[in-house]
Amino acid sequence: ITISTPVPEAPDPPEQEDPKPPTLYGTEIKSESGSIVFVIDRSGSMGLDLSVSIDNLGQIVTSDRMGRAKAELANSITSLPMNFKFDVVSFDTTVETLWGELRVANETNKPSACGWVMALTPRGATSTGLAMARGLAYKGNKMVVLITDGQPNGDAIRWCGNVPPELHRQDIAWFNASHDSARVDVFGIACDQNSPMWIFCSGVASDNKGIFKDVR
């Protein structure tokens, strides 16, 4: 006599939670391409406004605008989901990139990027247009984040010299429209409402379908 024993059904696998989007200054950064390029100002004015803050290691430190921005950016990089790709652009009068290409946010690249960011020092003028052209040139990327504290006063994309902010803004919108039309979120450091800096930063965000936030 053969007695068959019913085989219990396998339980349903647990549902996988969607990875949380990265954040910067407490704001979610939403990217439809699964990638992000950070553009951070390292001009001389980023050495202003010494105050007490908490760095990316959770330690209480006295830091300037640059120090606080670096800590925020390092925390944001650390928060990137493992399936994201990213790069970092820094600028004053000149423009430099971390890698010059999008790389995956894994446990090797994220600490390496944080180390590069934390080594930045304030110097020089503010060539925002040139830096944004570099940040917007990554093929397929749909999310660029600009962190800046100064009105542009260096080279733009189509103009050279002490180029006024409105021409930098026009250049950024023109360059973005001619490439992949990425969203641009702008975090303006010490951007008093209705000041020329506020007008520039909020305008760049609005022109490129992003958000603007005044931070300290």
CSV table of N, CA and C in Angstrom, one decimal, residues 25 43-54 61-70 122 148-150 188-192 197 214-216:
chain,number,residue,atom,x,y,z
A,25,TYR,N,21.0,67.4,1.7
A,25,TYR,CA,20.4,68.4,2.6
A,25,TYR,C,19.0,68.0,3.0
A,43,SER,N,35.0,77.5,-5.1
A,43,SER,CA,35.6,78.8,-5.3
A,43,SER,C,36.0,79.4,-3.9
A,44,GLY,N,36.7,80.5,-3.9
A,44,GLY,CA,37.2,81.1,-2.7
A,44,GLY,C,36.2,81.4,-1.7
A,45,SER,N,35.0,81.8,-2.1
A,45,SER,CA,34.0,82.2,-1.1
A,45,SER,C,33.5,81.0,-0.3
A,46,MET,N,33.8,79.8,-0.8
A,46,MET,CA,33.3,78.6,0.0
A,46,MET,C,34.1,78.5,1.3
A,47,GLY,N,35.2,79.3,1.5
A,47,GLY,CA,35.9,79.3,2.7
A,47,GLY,C,35.3,80.3,3.8
A,48,LEU,N,34.2,80.9,3.5
A,48,LEU,CA,33.5,81.8,4.5
A,48,LEU,C,32.6,81.1,5.4
A,49,ASP,N,32.1,81.9,6.4
A,49,ASP,CA,31.1,81.5,7.4
A,49,ASP,C,31.5,80.3,8.2
A,50,LEU,N,32.5,80.5,9.0
A,50,LEU,CA,32.9,79.4,10.0
A,50,LEU,C,31.7,79.2,11.0
A,51,SER,N,31.3,78.0,11.2
A,51,SER,CA,30.3,77.7,12.2
A,51,SER,C,30.5,76.2,12.7
A,52,VAL,N,29.8,75.9,13.7
A,52,VAL,CA,29.8,74.5,14.2
A,52,VAL,C,28.8,73.6,13.5
A,53,SER,N,29.3,72.5,13.1
A,53,SER,CA,28.4,71.5,12.3
A,53,SER,C,28.9,70.1,12.6
A,54,ILE,N,28.2,69.1,12.0
A,54,ILE,CA,28.5,67.7,12.2
A,54,ILE,C,29.1,67.2,10.8
A,61,VAL,N,32.4,69.6,14.4
A,61,VAL,CA,33.6,70.3,13.9
A,61,VAL,C,33.2,71.7,13.6
A,62,THR,N,34.2,72.6,13.6
A,62,THR,CA,34.0,74.0,13.1
A,62,THR,C,34.4,74.0,11.7
A,63,SER,N,33.5,74.3,10.8
A,63,SER,CA,33.7,74.3,9.4
A,63,SER,C,33.2,75.5,8.6
A,64,ASP,N,33.7,75.7,7.5
A,64,ASP,CA,33.3,76.8,6.6
A,64,ASP,C,32.2,76.2,5.6
A,65,ARG,N,31.8,77.0,4.7
A,65,ARG,CA,30.8,76.5,3.7
A,65,ARG,C,31.3,75.3,3.0
A,66,MET,N,32.5,75.3,2.6
A,66,MET,CA,33.1,74.2,1.9
A,66,MET,C,33.0,72.9,2.7
A,67,GLY,N,33.4,73.0,4.0
A,67,GLY,CA,33.4,71.9,4.9
A,67,GLY,C,32.0,71.3,5.1
A,68,ARG,N,31.0,72.2,5.2
A,68,ARG,CA,29.7,71.7,5.4
A,68,ARG,C,29.1,71.1,4.1
A,69,ALA,N,29.4,71.7,3.0
A,69,ALA,CA,29.0,71.2,1.7
A,69,ALA,C,29.6,69.8,1.4
A,70,LYS,N,30.9,69.7,1.7
A,70,LYS,CA,31.6,68.4,1.5
A,70,LYS,C,31.0,67.3,2.4
A,122,PRO,N,38.8,75.4,-1.0
A,122,PRO,CA,38.3,76.6,-1.7
A,122,PRO,C,39.4,77.4,-2.3
A,148,THR,N,26.3,75.3,-4.9
A,148,THR,CA,27.2,76.5,-5.1
A,148,THR,C,26.8,77.6,-4.1
A,149,ASP,N,27.8,78.5,-3.9
A,149,ASP,CA,27.5,79.6,-3.0
A,149,ASP,C,27.7,81.0,-3.7
A,150,GLY,N,28.2,81.0,-4.9
A,150,GLY,CA,28.6,82.3,-5.5
A,150,GLY,C,27.9,82.6,-6.8
A,188,GLY,N,21.6,76.3,-3.2
A,188,GLY,CA,22.3,77.5,-3.1
A,188,GLY,C,22.7,77.8,-1.7
A,189,ILE,N,24.0,77.9,-1.4
A,189,ILE,CA,24.4,78.1,0.0
A,189,ILE,C,24.4,79.6,0.3
A,190,ALA,N,23.7,79.9,1.4
A,190,ALA,CA,23.5,81.3,1.9
A,190,ALA,C,22.9,82.2,0.8
A,191,CYS,N,21.8,81.7,0.2
A,191,CYS,CA,21.2,82.3,-0.9
A,191,CYS,C,20.0,83.2,-0.4
A,192,ASP,N,20.2,84.4,0.0
A,192,ASP,CA,19.1,85.2,0.5
A,192,ASP,C,18.1,85.5,-0.5
A,197,MET,N,22.1,86.2,-6.3
A,197,MET,CA,22.4,84.7,-6.2
A,197,MET,C,21.2,83.9,-6.1
A,214,ASP,N,17.5,76.7,-0.7
A,214,ASP,CA,18.5,77.6,0.0
A,214,ASP,C,19.0,76.8,1.2
A,215,VAL,N,20.3,76.6,1.3
A,215,VAL,CA,20.9,75.9,2.4
A,215,VAL,C,22.0,76.7,3.1
A,216,ARG,N,22.5,76.2,4.2
A,216,ARG,CA,23.5,77.0,4.9
A,216,ARG,C,24.8,76.3,5.1
